[in-house]
Amino acid sequence: MSRIQLEGLTRRFGSVTAVDDIWLDVADGEFLVLLGPSGCGKSTLLRMIAGLLPPTGGRVLLDDTDITHTPPRQRDLAMVFQSYALYPHLSVARNIGFPLRARRLPKATAQAKIADVAAVLDLTELLDRKPKELSGGQRQRVALGRALVRDPGAFLMDEPLSNLDAKLRSSTRAEISALHQRLAATVVYVTHDQVEAMTMATRIVLLDKGKLEQVGTPEQVYDEPASTFVAGFLGSPPMNLVPASLAPADGRTRARGTDIDLLLPFATELPARPVVLGVRPEHLVLTTPEDAGIRGVVRAVENLGSEEVAHCLVGDDRLCLRGPRPLGLRAGDPVHLRAAPEHLHLFDPDSGRRLAWQPTPVATSA
Amino acid sequence: MTGELVEVTVDRPAAGTPAPAAKPPLWQRFLRGAPPYLYLTPAIVLLVVWTYRPLAQTFQLSFHSWNLLPTSPVTEVGFANYERLLDTPDLGAALWRTVVVILGMLPFTLVIPVLVGLLSRRVRGRVGAAYRAMVFAPMLVAPVAGAAVWQWLLDPTGGVVDKVIGSPINWLHEAGPAQIAIIVITGWHIVGFAVLVVSAGLTGINPDYSAAAEVDGASRAQVTRWITLPLLSPTMAFLVLMTVLLSAQWTFPLIDTLTQGGPVGATTNIYYLLWDYGFHSYDAGLGAAAGVLFFVGFVVLAAGLVLVSDRLSTHDD
Ligand SMILES: Nc1ncnc2c1ncn2[C@@H]1O[C@H](COP(=O)(O)OP(=O)(O)OP(=O)(O)O)[C@@H](O)[C@H]1O
Ligand SMILES: [Mg+2]
């Protein structure tokens, strides 16, 4: 089992900085999820950990040993490639068994392990097929099987479930989580699916344009997003972000914007300043016109099955409201909303960083 | 209130089979289908004029006796040409020498290119391009010009080759050495081309496969043996096919300029034999019969090899 440390890891392709000065400490047995939009450098980071791509700068440490220049085969890591990279000339069984063959495991032991993994991933029927005779999801499961057949120091998985249907995805997700608990293995897992990230991770790393935006438990990154990027990335629909300004009033502070006037949780008068106000769609509550902190007009209502999402126009900004179906709203209706003070988030309009309350003489700084 | 439970069904308009789909009229379908054949026409015309017509004429000529003089008569002789051909020991000997040439060429068209290709994979960028240009250069030298230079290098009195190996071998006039010289010079000519083919084949293999194999714990030798070479096998099959079908043709200009099939027929392979019958002995019928036999033989061989290489290349998507 292994602890992976990244120290200032950087990778440039020409003028593009794909991974920019990443510092991370992945504890032994941790399930770390790398989350971020397409092209933010997740795969590049994973390939550097695997040793397939030399970093431009920084170090990779495995159990406190510098492995930055150790070839991949000596790192004892298992990797699921985003492109699957199934050996096209080998059958499914031989693909899954490849790592065992490279380690010269006795045939009988290898066969038993392959059969086990195939059963778990529902591939038993397909063992004699060639990769090109498989569907995308089946290929992905073979790629996963090739990693799971081993007992490596750590698993590196690059979007291993992206091509599975919803049912198979949730069962395989549970399977990977169970495996993680059983083996107590270190896992670095890349995804851009938030549900995967929230349900599986012990910690989530959010990346944007190669830079680390936030590291934290699923609760931390969801409840206290460190930047407008994180706030706008997590949740579906993501957090509403609208420009506002702080206004002191009667010993409290309020956030005011066009058609917005909400009480903030701080029991003090903070000096006026511009901010970005954030509130999650599920924290907006319909209310009476007198009690409303936000006034707007409904533009569209989306049906999600169990819930509905109403898209509203407040001033010039779009706000989403999410609640149980039916919300009782129709396009064109005026809408009156309120939000509890503890559900409001403040961000700096320039840097985009979260503004947190610090109970010392000087307040507001991030 | 009364009622009953009914199953919810999927709506389907009317019972019965759907009406046949609308088809465009015949002339329109014809116009749409014609362009591919029109594009093919020039190529087919050229093939007929330059390949199939001569082939048919050769076939016809193989049943006649003629000495190539326009004034002399062409007489029909039935299968006599084929009988004469199969009776002479020349044919068997030439066939065997052709096999030797093909086997002798394989190191140059397969073994060396694959080794060089694998070893030079990591030479990239400008250095790699320069390196490939250097390897390819001999291909650009005209065979006859190359032959002239080699004749000089192989000269028994003061040629560089004999000086280097320090023994006076008369390369082009002793039976064994002459055959070796022909093979090596042809190989020198062709090896650059084969290296390029292998490099192209290696470039076509997705680097993720070897990356995955390395992560899976395979050593460099194992990656080569288990991943790279199997994925290169279609390229290698192509090179073997080229070697088998074309080796004897590649040697032809060198044989004609350096040994003229000698000494004592030691470098006469089937193509040279055919040419010898037709244009040295002026026995057009015999030459044509040999041509027809070799053509049929190579077609069968090529079909077999294509079948094998098809089986090899059923992978990589
Ligand atoms: N070999 C390369 N040469 C040049 N640029 C590259 C190369 N590989 C990646 N990049 C660039 O680096 C950035 C990060 O790429 P990367 O593949 O790590 O993204 P990703 O986060 O995995 O995206 P996705 O979710 O779409 O897989 C991208 O802008 C990409 O264009
Ligand atoms: Mg990726």
Short mmCIF file of N, CA and C in Angstrom, two decimals, chain A residues 47 50 52 71-73 77-79 81 83-90 95 98-99 101-104 130-132 139 146 150, chain B residues 206-223 225-231 312-317:
data_model
loop_
_atom_site.label_atom_id
_atom_site.label_comp_id
_atom_site.label_asym_id
_atom_site.label_seq_id
_atom_site.Cartn_x
_atom_site.Cartn_y
_atom_site.Cartn_z
N ARG A 47 -0.93 10.53 -15.81
CA ARG A 47 0.15 9.92 -16.59
C ARG A 47 1.50 10.22 -15.97
N ALA A 50 1.88 7.86 -13.14
CA ALA A 50 2.16 6.52 -13.64
C ALA A 50 3.57 6.39 -14.21
N LEU A 52 4.42 7.71 -17.21
CA LEU A 52 4.34 7.65 -18.67
C LEU A 52 4.71 8.98 -19.31
N PRO A 71 11.08 4.12 -14.05
CA PRO A 71 10.20 3.69 -15.15
C PRO A 71 8.90 3.09 -14.62
N PRO A 72 7.83 3.16 -15.41
CA PRO A 72 6.50 2.74 -14.95
C PRO A 72 6.47 1.33 -14.37
N ARG A 73 7.22 0.41 -14.97
CA ARG A 73 7.07 -0.99 -14.54
C ARG A 73 7.60 -1.22 -13.14
N LEU A 77 2.06 0.29 -9.98
CA LEU A 77 0.76 0.96 -10.00
C LEU A 77 -0.07 0.29 -11.08
N ALA A 78 -1.38 0.27 -10.90
CA ALA A 78 -2.25 -0.23 -11.96
C ALA A 78 -3.03 0.94 -12.51
N MET A 79 -3.17 0.98 -13.83
CA MET A 79 -3.83 2.15 -14.42
C MET A 79 -4.92 1.73 -15.38
N PHE A 81 -6.75 3.24 -18.50
CA PHE A 81 -6.56 4.35 -19.44
C PHE A 81 -7.90 4.90 -19.90
N SER A 83 -8.44 5.89 -22.80
CA SER A 83 -8.68 5.30 -24.12
C SER A 83 -8.80 3.77 -24.04
N TYR A 84 -8.85 3.23 -22.84
CA TYR A 84 -8.90 1.79 -22.55
C TYR A 84 -7.56 1.10 -22.83
N ALA A 85 -6.97 1.39 -24.04
CA ALA A 85 -5.70 0.76 -24.42
C ALA A 85 -5.74 -0.75 -24.26
N LEU A 86 -6.81 -1.38 -24.72
CA LEU A 86 -6.86 -2.84 -24.71
C LEU A 86 -5.98 -3.35 -25.84
N TYR A 87 -5.22 -4.41 -25.56
CA TYR A 87 -4.34 -4.96 -26.59
C TYR A 87 -5.21 -5.59 -27.66
N PRO A 88 -5.20 -5.05 -28.89
CA PRO A 88 -6.21 -5.47 -29.87
C PRO A 88 -6.04 -6.90 -30.36
N HIS A 89 -4.84 -7.45 -30.22
CA HIS A 89 -4.62 -8.79 -30.76
C HIS A 89 -4.84 -9.88 -29.72
N LEU A 90 -5.16 -9.49 -28.49
CA LEU A 90 -5.34 -10.49 -27.43
C LEU A 90 -6.82 -10.59 -27.05
N ASN A 95 -6.13 -10.21 -22.19
CA ASN A 95 -5.98 -8.80 -21.82
C ASN A 95 -5.99 -8.64 -20.31
N PHE A 98 -2.90 -10.07 -18.68
CA PHE A 98 -1.59 -9.57 -19.11
C PHE A 98 -0.66 -9.19 -17.94
N PRO A 99 -1.14 -8.43 -16.94
CA PRO A 99 -0.24 -8.07 -15.84
C PRO A 99 0.27 -9.29 -15.08
N ARG A 101 0.74 -12.28 -16.48
CA ARG A 101 1.71 -12.92 -17.36
C ARG A 101 3.06 -12.21 -17.25
N ALA A 102 3.01 -10.86 -17.20
CA ALA A 102 4.26 -10.11 -17.09
C ALA A 102 4.95 -10.41 -15.76
N ARG A 103 4.17 -10.80 -14.75
CA ARG A 103 4.76 -11.12 -13.44
C ARG A 103 5.05 -12.60 -13.30
N ARG A 104 4.87 -13.34 -14.39
CA ARG A 104 5.16 -14.78 -14.42
C ARG A 104 4.41 -15.54 -13.33
N LYS A 130 -12.29 -10.83 -28.94
CA LYS A 130 -11.26 -9.82 -29.14
C LYS A 130 -11.87 -8.45 -28.82
N PRO A 131 -11.04 -7.48 -28.39
CA PRO A 131 -11.59 -6.17 -28.00
C PRO A 131 -12.50 -5.54 -29.05
N LYS A 132 -12.18 -5.72 -30.34
CA LYS A 132 -12.99 -5.01 -31.33
C LYS A 132 -14.37 -5.63 -31.49
N ARG A 139 -15.73 -2.85 -23.34
CA ARG A 139 -14.30 -2.59 -23.40
C ARG A 139 -13.81 -1.92 -22.13
N ARG A 146 -8.40 -5.37 -16.10
CA ARG A 146 -6.96 -5.51 -16.21
C ARG A 146 -6.25 -4.84 -15.03
N ARG A 150 -4.84 -7.24 -10.48
CA ARG A 150 -3.59 -7.16 -9.71
C ARG A 150 -3.86 -6.68 -8.30
N ASN B 206 -0.74 2.58 -31.87
CA ASN B 206 -1.09 3.51 -30.79
C ASN B 206 -0.12 3.36 -29.61
N PRO B 207 0.59 4.43 -29.24
CA PRO B 207 1.57 4.32 -28.16
C PRO B 207 0.96 3.95 -26.81
N ASP B 208 -0.36 4.10 -26.68
CA ASP B 208 -1.02 3.72 -25.42
C ASP B 208 -0.84 2.23 -25.12
N TYR B 209 -0.73 1.39 -26.17
CA TYR B 209 -0.60 -0.05 -25.92
C TYR B 209 0.68 -0.35 -25.17
N SER B 210 1.80 0.22 -25.64
CA SER B 210 3.04 -0.09 -24.95
C SER B 210 3.07 0.61 -23.59
N ALA B 211 2.44 1.79 -23.49
CA ALA B 211 2.35 2.46 -22.19
C ALA B 211 1.60 1.58 -21.21
N ALA B 212 0.46 1.04 -21.65
CA ALA B 212 -0.34 0.18 -20.77
C ALA B 212 0.47 -1.06 -20.37
N ALA B 213 1.18 -1.62 -21.34
CA ALA B 213 1.96 -2.82 -21.04
C ALA B 213 3.06 -2.51 -20.02
N GLU B 214 3.68 -1.35 -20.15
CA GLU B 214 4.72 -0.98 -19.19
C GLU B 214 4.14 -0.83 -17.79
N VAL B 215 3.00 -0.14 -17.71
CA VAL B 215 2.36 0.01 -16.39
C VAL B 215 1.97 -1.37 -15.85
N ASP B 216 1.58 -2.26 -16.75
CA ASP B 216 1.19 -3.61 -16.32
C ASP B 216 2.40 -4.43 -15.87
N GLY B 217 3.59 -3.87 -16.02
CA GLY B 217 4.76 -4.53 -15.47
C GLY B 217 5.62 -5.28 -16.48
N ALA B 218 5.34 -5.11 -17.77
CA ALA B 218 6.13 -5.82 -18.77
C ALA B 218 7.47 -5.11 -18.98
N SER B 219 8.53 -5.89 -19.14
CA SER B 219 9.83 -5.30 -19.42
C SER B 219 9.85 -4.85 -20.88
N ARG B 220 10.91 -4.13 -21.23
CA ARG B 220 10.97 -3.62 -22.60
C ARG B 220 10.94 -4.76 -23.61
N ALA B 221 11.68 -5.83 -23.31
CA ALA B 221 11.70 -6.98 -24.23
C ALA B 221 10.32 -7.61 -24.34
N GLN B 222 9.63 -7.70 -23.20
CA GLN B 222 8.28 -8.30 -23.22
C GLN B 222 7.32 -7.43 -24.02
N VAL B 223 7.44 -6.12 -23.87
CA VAL B 223 6.55 -5.24 -24.63
C VAL B 223 6.78 -5.45 -26.12
N ARG B 225 8.02 -8.15 -27.58
CA ARG B 225 7.63 -9.49 -28.01
C ARG B 225 6.11 -9.68 -27.98
N TRP B 226 5.46 -9.15 -26.97
CA TRP B 226 4.03 -9.44 -26.76
C TRP B 226 3.11 -8.41 -27.38
N ILE B 227 3.60 -7.19 -27.57
CA ILE B 227 2.72 -6.13 -28.05
C ILE B 227 3.17 -5.60 -29.42
N THR B 228 4.41 -5.09 -29.47
CA THR B 228 4.82 -4.39 -30.68
C THR B 228 4.89 -5.32 -31.90
N LEU B 229 5.61 -6.45 -31.75
CA LEU B 229 5.77 -7.33 -32.91
C LEU B 229 4.44 -7.89 -33.41
N PRO B 230 3.56 -8.38 -32.52
CA PRO B 230 2.26 -8.85 -33.04
C PRO B 230 1.49 -7.75 -33.76
N LEU B 231 1.57 -6.52 -33.24
CA LEU B 231 0.82 -5.45 -33.90
C LEU B 231 1.50 -5.01 -35.19
N LEU B 312 -3.60 -12.45 -40.20
CA LEU B 312 -2.76 -11.74 -39.22
C LEU B 312 -3.32 -10.37 -38.90
N SER B 313 -3.89 -9.70 -39.90
CA SER B 313 -4.24 -8.29 -39.69
C SER B 313 -5.70 -8.12 -39.30
N THR B 314 -6.28 -9.11 -38.62
CA THR B 314 -7.66 -8.94 -38.20
C THR B 314 -7.77 -8.15 -36.90
N HIS B 315 -6.66 -7.52 -36.46
CA HIS B 315 -6.79 -6.74 -35.24
C HIS B 315 -6.49 -5.27 -35.47
N ASP B 316 -6.33 -4.54 -34.38
CA ASP B 316 -6.13 -3.10 -34.33
C ASP B 316 -7.25 -2.35 -35.06
N ASP B 317 -7.96 -1.53 -34.29
CA ASP B 317 -9.07 -0.82 -34.90
C ASP B 317 -8.72 0.62 -35.26
#
